[in-house]
Amino acid sequence: FRRVLFRSWNDLDGGFPVELGKEKALQVCDQIATPIDVNDRPLMRKLIGSVIGTAGTVYTALFMSLRALDGSYAAGGKYHTQIAKNLQPRFATAAGPVMNLNVFVLVSMLATAFLAHYNAPRFYEELAPAKDGSKLGRFNLVCAGAFGLAALLCASIMAGGFLTFGGASDGLILNSYAASDKLAVFGRLGIGCS
C-alpha cells in the first residue's frame, strides 16, 4: 500500500497546499488509517473507513471529470506544458489494430476489482435480518448497490483519465496530472487516505 502511495505522490514536493512533504503526508495517512482496523470489529464500526475511502474516490472521479471537460490538459490548456511530454494528451488519428492487447490488462484489473471479498460470509452474518427473518434479500441489495457504485466510480475514473490524456495515460492515472494542479493533489491525498 505504501508503495502505491509513494508512486502516486512521487512528484508532489511542490504540489502540496501546505509544506507537508511526502513522508509527513504518509505519516498523517498512517495515523488516520491505523485506528480503522477492519479486523475484529462489527460491520457498522467499519463505516468510517468506508466513508473515507468512498469520499476520496468520489472526489477523484469528480475532479477527473472536470479536468476532462475543462480542457486544462489539452494543447493550449493551463496544465499542458506543466506535464512531461510523454504524458501530454495523445489521441490516435489513424485506425489501429482491431484488438489492442493492452485490453487484457484492463480485463485483469476489472476482474481483480470485482472479486468476491473474503469477508462476505462475515458481512452476511452481521447483517440484520428483514422482518421475515431472511437476510438474503437485504444482502443481495447491499451487494448490488456496492458493486454498482464501484462500477460507476471505476468507469467514471477510467473515462475521465482517457478523455483527458488518451494514449498518454499513465498506468497510475493520477501521475498523469501536473503536480501544480491543486485538484489533482487533493485527489492523490484522497486516494492515498482511502
PDB file of N, CA, C and O in Angstrom, residues 51-124:
ATOM      1  N   VAL A  51     -16.606   5.310   4.502  1.00  0.00           N
ATOM      2  CA  VAL A  51     -16.970   6.685   4.153  1.00  0.00           C
ATOM      3  C   VAL A  51     -15.737   7.456   3.678  1.00  0.00           C
ATOM      4  O   VAL A  51     -15.784   8.153   2.658  1.00  0.00           O
ATOM      5  N   ILE A  52     -14.617   7.306   4.380  1.00  0.00           N
ATOM      6  CA  ILE A  52     -13.383   7.999   3.975  1.00  0.00           C
ATOM      7  C   ILE A  52     -12.939   7.519   2.603  1.00  0.00           C
ATOM      8  O   ILE A  52     -12.620   8.318   1.721  1.00  0.00           O
ATOM      9  N   GLY A  53     -12.918   6.209   2.401  1.00  0.00           N
ATOM     10  CA  GLY A  53     -12.495   5.653   1.119  1.00  0.00           C
ATOM     11  C   GLY A  53     -13.405   6.054  -0.023  1.00  0.00           C
ATOM     12  O   GLY A  53     -12.941   6.453  -1.104  1.00  0.00           O
ATOM     13  N   THR A  54     -14.701   5.985   0.220  1.00  0.00           N
ATOM     14  CA  THR A  54     -15.660   6.343  -0.828  1.00  0.00           C
ATOM     15  C   THR A  54     -15.593   7.837  -1.136  1.00  0.00           C
ATOM     16  O   THR A  54     -15.625   8.233  -2.304  1.00  0.00           O
ATOM     17  N   ALA A  55     -15.467   8.658  -0.114  1.00  0.00           N
ATOM     18  CA  ALA A  55     -15.376  10.109  -0.336  1.00  0.00           C
ATOM     19  C   ALA A  55     -14.135  10.463  -1.157  1.00  0.00           C
ATOM     20  O   ALA A  55     -14.206  11.282  -2.082  1.00  0.00           O
ATOM     21  N   GLY A  56     -12.995   9.849  -0.845  1.00  0.00           N
ATOM     22  CA  GLY A  56     -11.778  10.099  -1.615  1.00  0.00           C
ATOM     23  C   GLY A  56     -11.917   9.683  -3.065  1.00  0.00           C
ATOM     24  O   GLY A  56     -11.483  10.378  -3.985  1.00  0.00           O
ATOM     25  N   THR A  57     -12.575   8.549  -3.295  1.00  0.00           N
ATOM     26  CA  THR A  57     -12.764   8.049  -4.654  1.00  0.00           C
ATOM     27  C   THR A  57     -13.770   8.895  -5.422  1.00  0.00           C
ATOM     28  O   THR A  57     -13.563   9.200  -6.604  1.00  0.00           O
ATOM     29  N   VAL A  58     -14.861   9.293  -4.771  1.00  0.00           N
ATOM     30  CA  VAL A  58     -15.862  10.148  -5.430  1.00  0.00           C
ATOM     31  C   VAL A  58     -15.240  11.494  -5.794  1.00  0.00           C
ATOM     32  O   VAL A  58     -15.435  12.001  -6.903  1.00  0.00           O
ATOM     33  N   TYR A  59     -14.480  12.081  -4.868  1.00  0.00           N
ATOM     34  CA  TYR A  59     -13.805  13.343  -5.169  1.00  0.00           C
ATOM     35  C   TYR A  59     -12.903  13.192  -6.387  1.00  0.00           C
ATOM     36  O   TYR A  59     -12.898  14.035  -7.287  1.00  0.00           O
ATOM     37  N   THR A  60     -12.129  12.119  -6.422  1.00  0.00           N
ATOM     38  CA  THR A  60     -11.207  11.890  -7.545  1.00  0.00           C
ATOM     39  C   THR A  60     -11.973  11.762  -8.851  1.00  0.00           C
ATOM     40  O   THR A  60     -11.582  12.343  -9.870  1.00  0.00           O
ATOM     41  N   ALA A  61     -13.068  11.019  -8.848  1.00  0.00           N
ATOM     42  CA  ALA A  61     -13.878  10.872 -10.062  1.00  0.00           C
ATOM     43  C   ALA A  61     -14.429  12.227 -10.517  1.00  0.00           C
ATOM     44  O   ALA A  61     -14.431  12.537 -11.715  1.00  0.00           O
ATOM     45  N   LEU A  62     -14.861  13.055  -9.562  1.00  0.00           N
ATOM     46  CA  LEU A  62     -15.410  14.367  -9.913  1.00  0.00           C
ATOM     47  C   LEU A  62     -14.342  15.297 -10.476  1.00  0.00           C
ATOM     48  O   LEU A  62     -14.560  15.959 -11.498  1.00  0.00           O
ATOM     49  N   PHE A  63     -13.167  15.357  -9.833  1.00  0.00           N
ATOM     50  CA  PHE A  63     -12.138  16.264 -10.347  1.00  0.00           C
ATOM     51  C   PHE A  63     -11.634  15.793 -11.709  1.00  0.00           C
ATOM     52  O   PHE A  63     -11.352  16.610 -12.588  1.00  0.00           O
ATOM     53  N   MET A  64     -11.534  14.470 -11.905  1.00  0.00           N
ATOM     54  CA  MET A  64     -11.075  13.963 -13.201  1.00  0.00           C
ATOM     55  C   MET A  64     -12.090  14.273 -14.290  1.00  0.00           C
ATOM     56  O   MET A  64     -11.718  14.604 -15.423  1.00  0.00           O
ATOM     57  N   SER A  65     -13.372  14.189 -13.972  1.00  0.00           N
ATOM     58  CA  SER A  65     -14.409  14.548 -14.945  1.00  0.00           C
ATOM     59  C   SER A  65     -14.332  16.030 -15.287  1.00  0.00           C
ATOM     60  O   SER A  65     -14.456  16.419 -16.453  1.00  0.00           O
ATOM     61  N   LEU A  66     -14.118  16.861 -14.271  1.00  0.00           N
ATOM     62  CA  LEU A  66     -13.976  18.299 -14.501  1.00  0.00           C
ATOM     63  C   LEU A  66     -12.789  18.585 -15.418  1.00  0.00           C
ATOM     64  O   LEU A  66     -12.915  19.357 -16.378  1.00  0.00           O
ATOM     65  N   ARG A  67     -11.647  17.957 -15.150  1.00  0.00           N
ATOM     66  CA  ARG A  67     -10.463  18.185 -15.980  1.00  0.00           C
ATOM     67  C   ARG A  67     -10.666  17.662 -17.403  1.00  0.00           C
ATOM     68  O   ARG A  67     -10.140  18.234 -18.352  1.00  0.00           O
ATOM     69  N   ALA A  68     -11.426  16.605 -17.572  1.00  0.00           N
ATOM     70  CA  ALA A  68     -11.712  16.103 -18.922  1.00  0.00           C
ATOM     71  C   ALA A  68     -12.575  17.099 -19.691  1.00  0.00           C
ATOM     72  O   ALA A  68     -12.422  17.267 -20.900  1.00  0.00           O
ATOM     73  N   LEU A  69     -13.460  17.793 -18.980  1.00  0.00           N
ATOM     74  CA  LEU A  69     -14.381  18.734 -19.626  1.00  0.00           C
ATOM     75  C   LEU A  69     -13.795  20.135 -19.807  1.00  0.00           C
ATOM     76  O   LEU A  69     -14.135  20.826 -20.770  1.00  0.00           O
ATOM     77  N   ASP A  70     -12.925  20.567 -18.901  1.00  0.00           N
ATOM     78  CA  ASP A  70     -12.458  21.962 -18.982  1.00  0.00           C
ATOM     79  C   ASP A  70     -11.255  22.182 -19.901  1.00  0.00           C
ATOM     80  O   ASP A  70     -10.848  23.317 -20.139  1.00  0.00           O
ATOM     81  N   GLY A  71     -10.653  21.116 -20.408  1.00  0.00           N
ATOM     82  CA  GLY A  71      -9.561  21.255 -21.371  1.00  0.00           C
ATOM     83  C   GLY A  71      -8.251  21.753 -20.784  1.00  0.00           C
ATOM     84  O   GLY A  71      -7.381  22.218 -21.524  1.00  0.00           O
ATOM     85  N   SER A  72      -8.078  21.648 -19.479  1.00  0.00           N
ATOM     86  CA  SER A  72      -6.860  22.145 -18.830  1.00  0.00           C
ATOM     87  C   SER A  72      -5.593  21.464 -19.323  1.00  0.00           C
ATOM     88  O   SER A  72      -4.515  22.041 -19.260  1.00  0.00           O
ATOM     89  N   TYR A  73      -5.720  20.234 -19.788  1.00  0.00           N
ATOM     90  CA  TYR A  73      -4.540  19.482 -20.222  1.00  0.00           C
ATOM     91  C   TYR A  73      -4.427  19.392 -21.735  1.00  0.00           C
ATOM     92  O   TYR A  73      -3.435  18.883 -22.249  1.00  0.00           O
ATOM     93  N   ALA A  74      -5.402  19.882 -22.451  1.00  0.00           N
ATOM     94  CA  ALA A  74      -5.347  19.888 -23.915  1.00  0.00           C
ATOM     95  C   ALA A  74      -4.306  20.910 -24.368  1.00  0.00           C
ATOM     96  O   ALA A  74      -3.875  21.774 -23.594  1.00  0.00           O
ATOM     97  N   ALA A  75      -3.889  20.819 -25.618  1.00  0.00           N
ATOM     98  CA  ALA A  75      -2.919  21.778 -26.157  1.00  0.00           C
ATOM     99  C   ALA A  75      -3.433  23.193 -25.922  1.00  0.00           C
ATOM    100  O   ALA A  75      -4.580  23.504 -26.227  1.00  0.00           O
ATOM    101  N   GLY A  76      -2.609  24.030 -25.316  1.00  0.00           N
ATOM    102  CA  GLY A  76      -3.000  25.396 -25.001  1.00  0.00           C
ATOM    103  C   GLY A  76      -3.677  25.536 -23.649  1.00  0.00           C
ATOM    104  O   GLY A  76      -3.933  26.644 -23.200  1.00  0.00           O
ATOM    105  N   GLY A  77      -3.957  24.429 -22.981  1.00  0.00           N
ATOM    106  CA  GLY A  77      -4.610  24.460 -21.673  1.00  0.00           C
ATOM    107  C   GLY A  77      -3.644  24.855 -20.571  1.00  0.00           C
ATOM    108  O   GLY A  77      -2.416  24.862 -20.739  1.00  0.00           O
ATOM    109  N   LYS A  78      -4.177  25.189 -19.425  1.00  0.00           N
ATOM    110  CA  LYS A  78      -3.413  25.692 -18.286  1.00  0.00           C
ATOM    111  C   LYS A  78      -2.274  24.750 -17.867  1.00  0.00           C
ATOM    112  O   LYS A  78      -1.198  25.205 -17.493  1.00  0.00           O
ATOM    113  N   TYR A  79      -2.500  23.448 -17.899  1.00  0.00           N
ATOM    114  CA  TYR A  79      -1.510  22.498 -17.395  1.00  0.00           C
ATOM    115  C   TYR A  79      -0.763  21.738 -18.490  1.00  0.00           C
ATOM    116  O   TYR A  79       0.102  20.924 -18.186  1.00  0.00           O
ATOM    117  N   HIS A  80      -1.079  21.988 -19.742  1.00  0.00           N
ATOM    118  CA  HIS A  80      -0.495  21.212 -20.839  1.00  0.00           C
ATOM    119  C   HIS A  80       1.033  21.221 -20.822  1.00  0.00           C
ATOM    120  O   HIS A  80       1.665  20.173 -20.972  1.00  0.00           O
ATOM    121  N   THR A  81       1.629  22.364 -20.618  1.00  0.00           N
ATOM    122  CA  THR A  81       3.088  22.455 -20.641  1.00  0.00           C
ATOM    123  C   THR A  81       3.725  22.104 -19.294  1.00  0.00           C
ATOM    124  O   THR A  81       4.943  22.043 -19.188  1.00  0.00           O
ATOM    125  N   GLN A  82       2.898  21.872 -18.268  1.00  0.00           N
ATOM    126  CA  GLN A  82       3.432  21.582 -16.942  1.00  0.00           C
ATOM    127  C   GLN A  82       3.591  20.088 -16.681  1.00  0.00           C
ATOM    128  O   GLN A  82       3.958  19.696 -15.573  1.00  0.00           O
ATOM    129  N   ILE A  83       3.288  19.277 -17.671  1.00  0.00           N
ATOM    130  CA  ILE A  83       3.482  17.841 -17.534  1.00  0.00           C
ATOM    131  C   ILE A  83       4.513  17.378 -18.558  1.00  0.00           C
ATOM    132  O   ILE A  83       4.755  18.057 -19.557  1.00  0.00           O
ATOM    133  N   ALA A  84       5.122  16.247 -18.279  1.00  0.00           N
ATOM    134  CA  ALA A  84       6.156  15.711 -19.175  1.00  0.00           C
ATOM    135  C   ALA A  84       5.570  15.485 -20.568  1.00  0.00           C
ATOM    136  O   ALA A  84       4.379  15.207 -20.720  1.00  0.00           O
ATOM    137  N   LYS A  85       6.414  15.601 -21.561  1.00  0.00           N
ATOM    138  CA  LYS A  85       5.989  15.454 -22.959  1.00  0.00           C
ATOM    139  C   LYS A  85       5.303  14.115 -23.196  1.00  0.00           C
ATOM    140  O   LYS A  85       4.295  14.047 -23.903  1.00  0.00           O
ATOM    141  N   ASN A  86       5.818  13.045 -22.580  1.00  0.00           N
ATOM    142  CA  ASN A  86       5.210  11.727 -22.771  1.00  0.00           C
ATOM    143  C   ASN A  86       3.841  11.592 -22.110  1.00  0.00           C
ATOM    144  O   ASN A  86       3.111  10.635 -22.382  1.00  0.00           O
ATOM    145  N   LEU A  87       3.465  12.531 -21.233  1.00  0.00           N
ATOM    146  CA  LEU A  87       2.153  12.499 -20.586  1.00  0.00           C
ATOM    147  C   LEU A  87       1.160  13.482 -21.210  1.00  0.00           C
ATOM    148  O   LEU A  87      -0.008  13.504 -20.828  1.00  0.00           O
ATOM    149  N   GLN A  88       1.623  14.302 -22.142  1.00  0.00           N
ATOM    150  CA  GLN A  88       0.713  15.241 -22.794  1.00  0.00           C
ATOM    151  C   GLN A  88      -0.296  14.466 -23.630  1.00  0.00           C
ATOM    152  O   GLN A  88       0.062  13.457 -24.247  1.00  0.00           O
ATOM    153  N   PRO A  89      -1.536  14.904 -23.633  1.00  0.00           N
ATOM    154  CA  PRO A  89      -2.598  14.147 -24.314  1.00  0.00           C
ATOM    155  C   PRO A  89      -2.225  13.736 -25.730  1.00  0.00           C
ATOM    156  O   PRO A  89      -1.657  14.518 -26.495  1.00  0.00           O
ATOM    157  N   ARG A  90      -2.539  12.493 -26.027  1.00  0.00           N
ATOM    158  CA  ARG A  90      -2.242  11.948 -27.344  1.00  0.00           C
ATOM    159  C   ARG A  90      -3.413  11.050 -27.753  1.00  0.00           C
ATOM    160  O   ARG A  90      -3.713  10.064 -27.086  1.00  0.00           O
ATOM    161  N   PHE A  91      -4.063  11.438 -28.815  1.00  0.00           N
ATOM    162  CA  PHE A  91      -5.197  10.668 -29.321  1.00  0.00           C
ATOM    163  C   PHE A  91      -4.861  10.184 -30.719  1.00  0.00           C
ATOM    164  O   PHE A  91      -4.416  10.966 -31.560  1.00  0.00           O
ATOM    165  N   ALA A  92      -5.072   8.910 -30.982  1.00  0.00           N
ATOM    166  CA  ALA A  92      -4.737   8.319 -32.283  1.00  0.00           C
ATOM    167  C   ALA A  92      -5.637   8.908 -33.363  1.00  0.00           C
ATOM    168  O   ALA A  92      -6.832   9.106 -33.169  1.00  0.00           O
ATOM    169  N   THR A  93      -5.035   9.201 -34.502  1.00  0.00           N
ATOM    170  CA  THR A  93      -5.798   9.703 -35.634  1.00  0.00           C
ATOM    171  C   THR A  93      -6.007   8.616 -36.671  1.00  0.00           C
ATOM    172  O   THR A  93      -6.961   8.643 -37.414  1.00  0.00           O
ATOM    173  N   ALA A  94      -5.099   7.646 -36.694  1.00  0.00           N
ATOM    174  CA  ALA A  94      -5.239   6.542 -37.650  1.00  0.00           C
ATOM    175  C   ALA A  94      -5.799   5.336 -36.924  1.00  0.00           C
ATOM    176  O   ALA A  94      -5.585   5.157 -35.730  1.00  0.00           O
ATOM    177  N   ALA A  95      -6.523   4.518 -37.656  1.00  0.00           N
ATOM    178  CA  ALA A  95      -7.081   3.310 -37.063  1.00  0.00           C
ATOM    179  C   ALA A  95      -5.948   2.363 -36.700  1.00  0.00           C
ATOM    180  O   ALA A  95      -5.023   2.156 -37.471  1.00  0.00           O
ATOM    181  N   GLY A  96      -6.020   1.807 -35.514  1.00  0.00           N
ATOM    182  CA  GLY A  96      -5.014   0.856 -35.060  1.00  0.00           C
ATOM    183  C   GLY A  96      -5.486  -0.559 -35.314  1.00  0.00           C
ATOM    184  O   GLY A  96      -6.430  -0.787 -36.072  1.00  0.00           O
ATOM    185  N   PRO A  97      -4.840  -1.512 -34.680  1.00  0.00           N
ATOM    186  CA  PRO A  97      -5.266  -2.899 -34.849  1.00  0.00           C
ATOM    187  C   PRO A  97      -6.678  -3.082 -34.310  1.00  0.00           C
ATOM    188  O   PRO A  97      -7.140  -2.319 -33.461  1.00  0.00           O
ATOM    189  N   VAL A  98      -7.333  -4.091 -34.818  1.00  0.00           N
ATOM    190  CA  VAL A  98      -8.707  -4.351 -34.390  1.00  0.00           C
ATOM    191  C   VAL A  98      -8.754  -4.612 -32.890  1.00  0.00           C
ATOM    192  O   VAL A  98      -9.658  -4.171 -32.201  1.00  0.00           O
ATOM    193  N   MET A  99      -7.745  -5.285 -32.379  1.00  0.00           N
ATOM    194  CA  MET A  99      -7.720  -5.594 -30.949  1.00  0.00           C
ATOM    195  C   MET A  99      -6.362  -5.221 -30.380  1.00  0.00           C
ATOM    196  O   MET A  99      -5.337  -5.746 -30.802  1.00  0.00           O
ATOM    197  N   ASN A 100      -6.350  -4.316 -29.439  1.00  0.00           N
ATOM    198  CA  ASN A 100      -5.126  -3.931 -28.757  1.00  0.00           C
ATOM    199  C   ASN A 100      -4.917  -4.910 -27.603  1.00  0.00           C
ATOM    200  O   ASN A 100      -5.807  -5.112 -26.781  1.00  0.00           O
ATOM    201  N   LEU A 101      -3.763  -5.500 -27.514  1.00  0.00           N
ATOM    202  CA  LEU A 101      -3.502  -6.497 -26.477  1.00  0.00           C
ATOM    203  C   LEU A 101      -3.519  -5.904 -25.071  1.00  0.00           C
ATOM    204  O   LEU A 101      -3.665  -6.634 -24.099  1.00  0.00           O
ATOM    205  N   ASN A 102      -3.394  -4.582 -24.955  1.00  0.00           N
ATOM    206  CA  ASN A 102      -3.464  -3.951 -23.635  1.00  0.00           C
ATOM    207  C   ASN A 102      -4.845  -4.077 -23.011  1.00  0.00           C
ATOM    208  O   ASN A 102      -5.002  -3.830 -21.819  1.00  0.00           O
ATOM    209  N   VAL A 103      -5.828  -4.470 -23.789  1.00  0.00           N
ATOM    210  CA  VAL A 103      -7.164  -4.668 -23.239  1.00  0.00           C
ATOM    211  C   VAL A 103      -7.142  -5.768 -22.180  1.00  0.00           C
ATOM    212  O   VAL A 103      -7.935  -5.754 -21.245  1.00  0.00           O
ATOM    213  N   PHE A 104      -6.209  -6.706 -22.286  1.00  0.00           N
ATOM    214  CA  PHE A 104      -6.129  -7.779 -21.295  1.00  0.00           C
ATOM    215  C   PHE A 104      -5.670  -7.261 -19.937  1.00  0.00           C
ATOM    216  O   PHE A 104      -6.032  -7.809 -18.902  1.00  0.00           O
ATOM    217  N   VAL A 105      -4.882  -6.192 -19.925  1.00  0.00           N
ATOM    218  CA  VAL A 105      -4.505  -5.555 -18.659  1.00  0.00           C
ATOM    219  C   VAL A 105      -5.761  -4.991 -18.002  1.00  0.00           C
ATOM    220  O   VAL A 105      -5.982  -5.164 -16.803  1.00  0.00           O
ATOM    221  N   LEU A 106      -6.599  -4.323 -18.790  1.00  0.00           N
ATOM    222  CA  LEU A 106      -7.849  -3.766 -18.267  1.00  0.00           C
ATOM    223  C   LEU A 106      -8.755  -4.878 -17.743  1.00  0.00           C
ATOM    224  O   LEU A 106      -9.308  -4.774 -16.649  1.00  0.00           O
ATOM    225  N   VAL A 107      -8.905  -5.945 -18.495  1.00  0.00           N
ATOM    226  CA  VAL A 107      -9.764  -7.065 -18.068  1.00  0.00           C
ATOM    227  C   VAL A 107      -9.242  -7.646 -16.754  1.00  0.00           C
ATOM    228  O   VAL A 107     -10.020  -7.935 -15.842  1.00  0.00           O
ATOM    229  N   SER A 108      -7.929  -7.791 -16.637  1.00  0.00           N
ATOM    230  CA  SER A 108      -7.339  -8.307 -15.408  1.00  0.00           C
ATOM    231  C   SER A 108      -7.625  -7.382 -14.228  1.00  0.00           C
ATOM    232  O   SER A 108      -7.970  -7.836 -13.142  1.00  0.00           O
ATOM    233  N   MET A 109      -7.500  -6.071 -14.459  1.00  0.00           N
ATOM    234  CA  MET A 109      -7.771  -5.104 -13.388  1.00  0.00           C
ATOM    235  C   MET A 109      -9.235  -5.148 -12.981  1.00  0.00           C
ATOM    236  O   MET A 109      -9.557  -5.090 -11.796  1.00  0.00           O
ATOM    237  N   LEU A 110     -10.134  -5.253 -13.959  1.00  0.00           N
ATOM    238  CA  LEU A 110     -11.562  -5.317 -13.645  1.00  0.00           C
ATOM    239  C   LEU A 110     -11.894  -6.587 -12.871  1.00  0.00           C
ATOM    240  O   LEU A 110     -12.694  -6.560 -11.935  1.00  0.00           O
ATOM    241  N   ALA A 111     -11.294  -7.703 -13.265  1.00  0.00           N
ATOM    242  CA  ALA A 111     -11.541  -8.955 -12.561  1.00  0.00           C
ATOM    243  C   ALA A 111     -11.082  -8.860 -11.114  1.00  0.00           C
ATOM    244  O   ALA A 111     -11.786  -9.300 -10.195  1.00  0.00           O
ATOM    245  N   THR A 112      -9.912  -8.254 -10.896  1.00  0.00           N
ATOM    246  CA  THR A 112      -9.410  -8.097  -9.539  1.00  0.00           C
ATOM    247  C   THR A 112     -10.296  -7.156  -8.735  1.00  0.00           C
ATOM    248  O   THR A 112     -10.576  -7.395  -7.563  1.00  0.00           O
ATOM    249  N   ALA A 113     -10.771  -6.099  -9.366  1.00  0.00           N
ATOM    250  CA  ALA A 113     -11.599  -5.112  -8.669  1.00  0.00           C
ATOM    251  C   ALA A 113     -12.916  -5.700  -8.200  1.00  0.00           C
ATOM    252  O   ALA A 113     -13.474  -5.263  -7.197  1.00  0.00           O
ATOM    253  N   PHE A 114     -13.417  -6.700  -8.906  1.00  0.00           N
ATOM    254  CA  PHE A 114     -14.736  -7.229  -8.567  1.00  0.00           C
ATOM    255  C   PHE A 114     -14.707  -8.660  -8.046  1.00  0.00           C
ATOM    256  O   PHE A 114     -15.691  -9.372  -8.132  1.00  0.00           O
ATOM    257  N   LEU A 115     -13.585  -9.073  -7.475  1.00  0.00           N
ATOM    258  CA  LEU A 115     -13.532 -10.380  -6.832  1.00  0.00           C
ATOM    259  C   LEU A 115     -14.447 -10.379  -5.612  1.00  0.00           C
ATOM    260  O   LEU A 115     -14.637  -9.355  -4.960  1.00  0.00           O
ATOM    261  N   ALA A 116     -14.986 -11.529  -5.312  1.00  0.00           N
ATOM    262  CA  ALA A 116     -15.798 -11.639  -4.099  1.00  0.00           C
ATOM    263  C   ALA A 116     -14.886 -11.402  -2.901  1.00  0.00           C
ATOM    264  O   ALA A 116     -13.808 -11.969  -2.798  1.00  0.00           O
ATOM    265  N   HIS A 117     -15.301 -10.585  -2.006  1.00  0.00           N
ATOM    266  CA  HIS A 117     -14.485 -10.237  -0.852  1.00  0.00           C
ATOM    267  C   HIS A 117     -14.466 -11.401   0.131  1.00  0.00           C
ATOM    268  O   HIS A 117     -15.483 -12.038   0.383  1.00  0.00           O
ATOM    269  N   TYR A 118     -13.305 -11.658   0.695  1.00  0.00           N
ATOM    270  CA  TYR A 118     -13.169 -12.790   1.623  1.00  0.00           C
ATOM    271  C   TYR A 118     -13.990 -12.609   2.891  1.00  0.00           C
ATOM    272  O   TYR A 118     -14.244 -13.568   3.612  1.00  0.00           O
ATOM    273  N   ASN A 119     -14.416 -11.410   3.191  1.00  0.00           N
ATOM    274  CA  ASN A 119     -15.227 -11.164   4.383  1.00  0.00           C
ATOM    275  C   ASN A 119     -16.726 -11.253   4.118  1.00  0.00           C
ATOM    276  O   ASN A 119     -17.523 -10.992   5.012  1.00  0.00           O
ATOM    277  N   ALA A 120     -17.131 -11.575   2.890  1.00  0.00           N
ATOM    278  CA  ALA A 120     -18.553 -11.605   2.555  1.00  0.00           C
ATOM    279  C   ALA A 120     -19.366 -12.490   3.499  1.00  0.00           C
ATOM    280  O   ALA A 120     -20.440 -12.066   3.957  1.00  0.00           O
ATOM    281  N   PRO A 121     -18.929 -13.697   3.845  1.00  0.00           N
ATOM    282  CA  PRO A 121     -19.727 -14.500   4.782  1.00  0.00           C
ATOM    283  C   PRO A 121     -19.894 -13.828   6.145  1.00  0.00           C
ATOM    284  O   PRO A 121     -20.969 -13.897   6.753  1.00  0.00           O
ATOM    285  N   ARG A 122     -18.852 -13.163   6.595  1.00  0.00           N
ATOM    286  CA  ARG A 122     -18.924 -12.460   7.879  1.00  0.00           C
ATOM    287  C   ARG A 122     -19.917 -11.298   7.796  1.00  0.00           C
ATOM    288  O   ARG A 122     -20.696 -11.063   8.715  1.00  0.00           O
ATOM    289  N   PHE A 123     -19.864 -10.551   6.678  1.00  0.00           N
ATOM    290  CA  PHE A 123     -20.804  -9.447   6.498  1.00  0.00           C
ATOM    291  C   PHE A 123     -22.243  -9.968   6.487  1.00  0.00           C
ATOM    292  O   PHE A 123     -23.140  -9.348   7.050  1.00  0.00           O
ATOM    293  N   TYR A 124     -22.440 -11.090   5.844  1.00  0.00           N
ATOM    294  CA  TYR A 124     -23.784 -11.691   5.788  1.00  0.00           C
ATOM    295  C   TYR A 124     -24.267 -12.023   7.197  1.00  0.00           C
ATOM    296  O   TYR A 124     -25.405 -11.734   7.552  1.00  0.00           O
TER     297      TYR A 124
END
